[in-house]
mmCIF file of C-alpha atoms and ligand atoms in Angstrom:
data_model
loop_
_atom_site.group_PDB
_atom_site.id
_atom_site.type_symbol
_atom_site.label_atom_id
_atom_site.label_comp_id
_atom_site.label_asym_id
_atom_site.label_seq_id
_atom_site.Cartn_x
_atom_site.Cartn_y
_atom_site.Cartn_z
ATOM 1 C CA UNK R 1 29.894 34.680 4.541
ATOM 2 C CA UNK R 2 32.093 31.426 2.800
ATOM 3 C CA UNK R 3 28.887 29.778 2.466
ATOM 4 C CA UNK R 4 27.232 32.567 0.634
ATOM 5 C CA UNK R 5 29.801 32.737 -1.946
ATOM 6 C CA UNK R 6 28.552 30.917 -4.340
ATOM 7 C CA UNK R 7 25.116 32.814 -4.372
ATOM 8 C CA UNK R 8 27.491 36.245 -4.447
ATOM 9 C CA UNK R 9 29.614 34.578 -7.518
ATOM 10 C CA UNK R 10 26.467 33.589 -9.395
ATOM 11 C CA UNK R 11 24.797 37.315 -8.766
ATOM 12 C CA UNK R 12 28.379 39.024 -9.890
ATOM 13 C CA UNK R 13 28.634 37.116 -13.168
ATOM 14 C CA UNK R 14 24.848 37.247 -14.528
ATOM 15 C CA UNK R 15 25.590 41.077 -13.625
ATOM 16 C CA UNK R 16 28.891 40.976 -16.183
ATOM 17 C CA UNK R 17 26.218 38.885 -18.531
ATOM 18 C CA UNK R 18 23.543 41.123 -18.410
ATOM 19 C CA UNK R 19 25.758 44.591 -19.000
ATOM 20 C CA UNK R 20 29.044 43.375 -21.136
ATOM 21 C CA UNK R 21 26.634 41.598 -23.119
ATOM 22 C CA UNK R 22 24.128 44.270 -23.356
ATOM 23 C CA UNK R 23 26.797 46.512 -24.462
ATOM 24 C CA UNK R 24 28.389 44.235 -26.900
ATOM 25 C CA UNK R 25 24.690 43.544 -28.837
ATOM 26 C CA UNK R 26 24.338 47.568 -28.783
ATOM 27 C CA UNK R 27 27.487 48.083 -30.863
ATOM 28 C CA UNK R 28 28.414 45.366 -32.617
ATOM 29 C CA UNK R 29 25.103 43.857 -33.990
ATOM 30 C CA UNK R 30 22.628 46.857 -32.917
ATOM 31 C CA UNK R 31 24.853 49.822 -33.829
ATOM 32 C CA UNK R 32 25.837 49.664 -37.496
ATOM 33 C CA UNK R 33 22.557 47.810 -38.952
ATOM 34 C CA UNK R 34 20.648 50.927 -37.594
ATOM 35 C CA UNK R 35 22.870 53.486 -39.182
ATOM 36 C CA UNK R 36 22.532 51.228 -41.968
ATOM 37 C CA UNK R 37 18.830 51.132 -42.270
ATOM 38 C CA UNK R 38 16.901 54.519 -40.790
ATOM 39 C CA UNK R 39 17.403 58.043 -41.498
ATOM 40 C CA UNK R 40 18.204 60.034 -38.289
ATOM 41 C CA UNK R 41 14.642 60.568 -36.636
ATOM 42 C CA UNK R 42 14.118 56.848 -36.696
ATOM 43 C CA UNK R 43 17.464 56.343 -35.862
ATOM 44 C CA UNK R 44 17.692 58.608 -32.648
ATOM 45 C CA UNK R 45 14.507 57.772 -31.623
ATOM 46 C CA UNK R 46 15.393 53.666 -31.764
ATOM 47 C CA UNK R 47 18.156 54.311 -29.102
ATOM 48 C CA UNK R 48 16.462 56.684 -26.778
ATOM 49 C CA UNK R 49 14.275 54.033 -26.139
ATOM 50 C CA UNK R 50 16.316 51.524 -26.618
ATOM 51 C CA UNK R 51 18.464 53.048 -23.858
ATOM 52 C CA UNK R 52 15.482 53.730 -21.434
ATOM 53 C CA UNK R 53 14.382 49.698 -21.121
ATOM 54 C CA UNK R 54 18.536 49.108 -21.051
ATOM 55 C CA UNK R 55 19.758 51.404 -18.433
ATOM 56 C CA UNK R 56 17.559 50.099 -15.766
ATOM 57 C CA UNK R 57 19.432 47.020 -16.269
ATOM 58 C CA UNK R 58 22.430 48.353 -15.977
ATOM 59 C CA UNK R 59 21.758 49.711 -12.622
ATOM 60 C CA UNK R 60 20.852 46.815 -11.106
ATOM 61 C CA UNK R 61 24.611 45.484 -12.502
ATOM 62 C CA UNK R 62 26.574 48.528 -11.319
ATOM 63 C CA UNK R 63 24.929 48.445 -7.597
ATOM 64 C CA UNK R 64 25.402 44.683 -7.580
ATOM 65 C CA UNK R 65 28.731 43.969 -8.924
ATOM 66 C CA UNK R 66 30.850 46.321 -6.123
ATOM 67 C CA UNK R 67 28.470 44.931 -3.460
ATOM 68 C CA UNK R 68 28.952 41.000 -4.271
ATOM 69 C CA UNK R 69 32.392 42.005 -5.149
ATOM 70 C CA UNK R 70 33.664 43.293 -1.955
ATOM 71 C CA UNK R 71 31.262 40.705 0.409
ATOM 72 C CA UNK R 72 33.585 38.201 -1.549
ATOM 73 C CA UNK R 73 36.924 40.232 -1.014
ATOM 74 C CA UNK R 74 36.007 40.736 3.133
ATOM 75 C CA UNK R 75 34.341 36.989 2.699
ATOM 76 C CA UNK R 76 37.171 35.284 1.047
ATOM 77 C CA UNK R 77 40.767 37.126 1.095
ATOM 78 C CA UNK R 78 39.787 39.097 4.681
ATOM 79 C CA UNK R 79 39.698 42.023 2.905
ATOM 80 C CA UNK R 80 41.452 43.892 0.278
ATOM 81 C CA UNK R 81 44.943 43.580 1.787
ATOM 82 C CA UNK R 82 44.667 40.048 0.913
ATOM 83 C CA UNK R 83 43.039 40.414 -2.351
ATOM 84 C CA UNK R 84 45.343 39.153 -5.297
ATOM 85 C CA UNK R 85 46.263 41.714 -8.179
ATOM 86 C CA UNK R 86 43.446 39.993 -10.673
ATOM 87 C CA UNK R 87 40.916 41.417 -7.858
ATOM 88 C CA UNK R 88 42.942 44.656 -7.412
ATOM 89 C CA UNK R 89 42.342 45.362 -11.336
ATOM 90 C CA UNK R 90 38.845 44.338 -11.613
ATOM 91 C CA UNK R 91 38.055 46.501 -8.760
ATOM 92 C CA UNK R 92 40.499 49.899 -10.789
ATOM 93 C CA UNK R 93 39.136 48.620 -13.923
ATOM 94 C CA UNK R 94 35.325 48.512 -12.511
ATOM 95 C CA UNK R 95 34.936 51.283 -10.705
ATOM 96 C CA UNK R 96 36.310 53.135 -13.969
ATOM 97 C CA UNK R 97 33.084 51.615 -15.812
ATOM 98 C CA UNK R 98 30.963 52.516 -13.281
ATOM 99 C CA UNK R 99 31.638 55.833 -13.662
ATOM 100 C CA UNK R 100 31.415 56.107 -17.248
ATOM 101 C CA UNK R 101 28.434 54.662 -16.992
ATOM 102 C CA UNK R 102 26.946 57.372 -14.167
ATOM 103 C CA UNK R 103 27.772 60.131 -16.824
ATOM 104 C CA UNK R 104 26.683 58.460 -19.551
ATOM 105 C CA UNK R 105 23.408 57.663 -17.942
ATOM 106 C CA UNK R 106 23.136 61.417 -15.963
ATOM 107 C CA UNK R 107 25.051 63.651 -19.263
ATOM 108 C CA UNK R 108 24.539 63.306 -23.256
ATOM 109 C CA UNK R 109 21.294 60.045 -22.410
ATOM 110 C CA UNK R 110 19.726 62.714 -20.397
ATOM 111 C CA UNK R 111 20.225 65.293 -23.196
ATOM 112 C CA UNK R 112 19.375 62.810 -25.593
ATOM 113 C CA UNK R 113 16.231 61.880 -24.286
ATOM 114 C CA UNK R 114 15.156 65.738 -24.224
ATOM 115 C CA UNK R 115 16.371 66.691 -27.918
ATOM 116 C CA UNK R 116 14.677 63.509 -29.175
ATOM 117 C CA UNK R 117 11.330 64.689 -27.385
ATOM 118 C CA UNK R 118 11.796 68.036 -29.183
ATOM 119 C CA UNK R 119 12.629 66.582 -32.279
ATOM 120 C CA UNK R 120 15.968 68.772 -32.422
ATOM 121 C CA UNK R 121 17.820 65.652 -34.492
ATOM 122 C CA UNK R 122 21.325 67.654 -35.119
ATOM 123 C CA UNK R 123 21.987 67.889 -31.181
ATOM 124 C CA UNK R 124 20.251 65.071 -30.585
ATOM 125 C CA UNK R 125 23.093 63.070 -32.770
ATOM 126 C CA UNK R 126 25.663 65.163 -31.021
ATOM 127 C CA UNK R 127 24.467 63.011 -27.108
ATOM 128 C CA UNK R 128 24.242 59.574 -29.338
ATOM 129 C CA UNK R 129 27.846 60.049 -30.802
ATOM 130 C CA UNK R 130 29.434 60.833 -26.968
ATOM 131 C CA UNK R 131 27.161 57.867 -25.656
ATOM 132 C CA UNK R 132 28.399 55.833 -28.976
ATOM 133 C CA UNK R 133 32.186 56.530 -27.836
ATOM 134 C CA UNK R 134 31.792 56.205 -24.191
ATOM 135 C CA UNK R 135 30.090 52.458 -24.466
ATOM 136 C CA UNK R 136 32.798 51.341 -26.801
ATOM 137 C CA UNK R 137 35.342 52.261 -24.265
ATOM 138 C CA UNK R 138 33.204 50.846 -21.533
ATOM 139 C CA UNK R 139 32.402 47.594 -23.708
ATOM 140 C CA UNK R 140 36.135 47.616 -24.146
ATOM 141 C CA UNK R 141 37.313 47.453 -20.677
ATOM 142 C CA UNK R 142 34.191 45.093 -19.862
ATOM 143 C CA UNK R 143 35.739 42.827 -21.846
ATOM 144 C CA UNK R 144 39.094 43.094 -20.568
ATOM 145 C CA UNK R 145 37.862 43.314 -17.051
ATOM 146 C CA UNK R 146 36.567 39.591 -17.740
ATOM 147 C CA UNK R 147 39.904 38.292 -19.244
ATOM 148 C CA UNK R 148 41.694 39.311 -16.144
ATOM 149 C CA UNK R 149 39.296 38.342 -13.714
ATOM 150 C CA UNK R 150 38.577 34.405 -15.842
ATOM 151 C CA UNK R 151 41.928 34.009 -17.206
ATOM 152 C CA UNK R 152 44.502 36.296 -16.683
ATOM 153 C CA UNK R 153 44.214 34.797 -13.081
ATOM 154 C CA UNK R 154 46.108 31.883 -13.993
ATOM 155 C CA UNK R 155 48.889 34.242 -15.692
ATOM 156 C CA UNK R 156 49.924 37.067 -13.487
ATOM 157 C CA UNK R 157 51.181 36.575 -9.861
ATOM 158 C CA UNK R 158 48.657 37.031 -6.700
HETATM 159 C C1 HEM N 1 33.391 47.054 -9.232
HETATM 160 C C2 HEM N 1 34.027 46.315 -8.404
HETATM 161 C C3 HEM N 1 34.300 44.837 -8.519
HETATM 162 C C4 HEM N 1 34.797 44.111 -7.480
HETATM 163 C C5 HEM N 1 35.157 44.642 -6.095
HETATM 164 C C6 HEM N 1 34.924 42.747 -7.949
HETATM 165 C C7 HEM N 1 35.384 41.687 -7.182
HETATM 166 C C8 HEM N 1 35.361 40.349 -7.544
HETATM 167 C C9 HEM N 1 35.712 39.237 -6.689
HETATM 168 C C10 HEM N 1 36.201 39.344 -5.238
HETATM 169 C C11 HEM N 1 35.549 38.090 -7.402
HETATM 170 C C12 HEM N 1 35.799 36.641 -6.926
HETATM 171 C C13 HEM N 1 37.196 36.271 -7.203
HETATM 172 C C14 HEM N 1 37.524 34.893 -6.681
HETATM 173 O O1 HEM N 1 36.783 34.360 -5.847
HETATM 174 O O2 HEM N 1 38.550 34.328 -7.128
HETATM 175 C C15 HEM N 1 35.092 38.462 -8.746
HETATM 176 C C16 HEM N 1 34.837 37.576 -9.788
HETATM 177 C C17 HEM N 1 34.569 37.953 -11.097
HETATM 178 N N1 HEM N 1 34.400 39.245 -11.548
HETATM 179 FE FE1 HEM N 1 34.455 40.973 -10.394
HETATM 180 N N2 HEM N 1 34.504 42.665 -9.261
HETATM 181 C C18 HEM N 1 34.123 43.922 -9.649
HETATM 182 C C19 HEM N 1 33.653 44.266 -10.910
HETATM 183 C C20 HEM N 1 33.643 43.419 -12.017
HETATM 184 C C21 HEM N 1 33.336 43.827 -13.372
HETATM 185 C C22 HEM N 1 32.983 45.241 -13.794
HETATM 186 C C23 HEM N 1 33.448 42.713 -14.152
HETATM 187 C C24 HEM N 1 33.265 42.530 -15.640
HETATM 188 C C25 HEM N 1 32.973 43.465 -16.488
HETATM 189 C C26 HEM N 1 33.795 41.600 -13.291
HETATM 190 C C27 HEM N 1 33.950 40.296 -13.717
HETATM 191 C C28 HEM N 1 34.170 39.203 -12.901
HETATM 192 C C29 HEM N 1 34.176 37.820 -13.342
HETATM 193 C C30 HEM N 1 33.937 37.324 -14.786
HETATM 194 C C31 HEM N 1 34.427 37.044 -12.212
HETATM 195 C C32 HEM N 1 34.473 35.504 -12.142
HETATM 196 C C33 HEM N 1 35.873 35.019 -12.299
HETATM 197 C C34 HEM N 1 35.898 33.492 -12.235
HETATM 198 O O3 HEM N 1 35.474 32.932 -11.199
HETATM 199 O O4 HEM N 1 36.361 32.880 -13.193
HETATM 200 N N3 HEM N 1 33.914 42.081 -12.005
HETATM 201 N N4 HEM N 1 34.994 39.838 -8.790
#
């Protein structure tokens, strides 16, 4: 399993890459220049689909980040009992996203998708404002998931 490590390592972090980043181009960059430029129908219909090619993605991260993450906890510290706190957090703090991300993905995108379809563009905003909120807070602790687990390391005890 030691030897493996490295392949598990590379697998977690393109899996951070891929979703954190993801997230952060969605609201930062994508986000405000689309509210910016197109009127609601345009604007709805941008991030249903924008969504649909992005989620997929996403599941690949959230089934392969707890799997590569606990080979290396049972691989490396013999399990969690030896983990050290950074591990312990990323594992609270993950498993938090992950479930954020199952409602998002199963509540208001669902709904989304199906209001867009019908062209009903007041509910429709309704699902992208809850999805709007619930990525911020997920892009939030993404980002502080990765500050623990790169550098806050060095900072707090094991
Ligand atoms: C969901 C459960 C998760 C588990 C069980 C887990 C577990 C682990 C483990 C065991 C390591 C290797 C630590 C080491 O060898 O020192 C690691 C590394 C890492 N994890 Fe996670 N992780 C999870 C989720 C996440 C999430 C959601 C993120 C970011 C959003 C993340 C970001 C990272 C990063 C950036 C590293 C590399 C740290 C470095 O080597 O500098 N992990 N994780």
């Amino acid at each position: 399993m030691q030897t493996l490590h490295p392949l598990f390592i590379t697998l977690h972090v393109l899996s951070v890459v891929v979703w954190v980043g993801g997230m952060f181009f969605a609201w930062v960059v994508l986000r405000p220049t689309a509210a910016q430029q197109l009127e609601p129908p345009a604007r709805l219909t941008l991030w249903a689909g924008v969504f649909a090619r992005f989620f997929p993605w996403v599941w690949v991260a959230v089934v392969a980040l707890p799997v590569t993450g606990y080979l290396m906890i049972f691989g490396r510290f013999g399990g969690m009992g030896g983990a050290p706190l950074y591990v312990h957090l990323m594992n609270g703090l993950g498993t938090l996203m992950i479930l954020i991300y199952l409602h998002v993905n199963f509540a208001p995108f669902r709904r989304l998708r199906r209001e867009v379809a019908a062209q009903n563009w007041p509910v429709a905003g309704k699902q992208l404002a809850q999805i709007r909120v619930l990525v911020g807070v997920n892009l939030l602790l993404g980002l502080a998931v990765v500050a623990i687990a790169s550098g806050g390391r060095f900072l707090v005890p094991g």
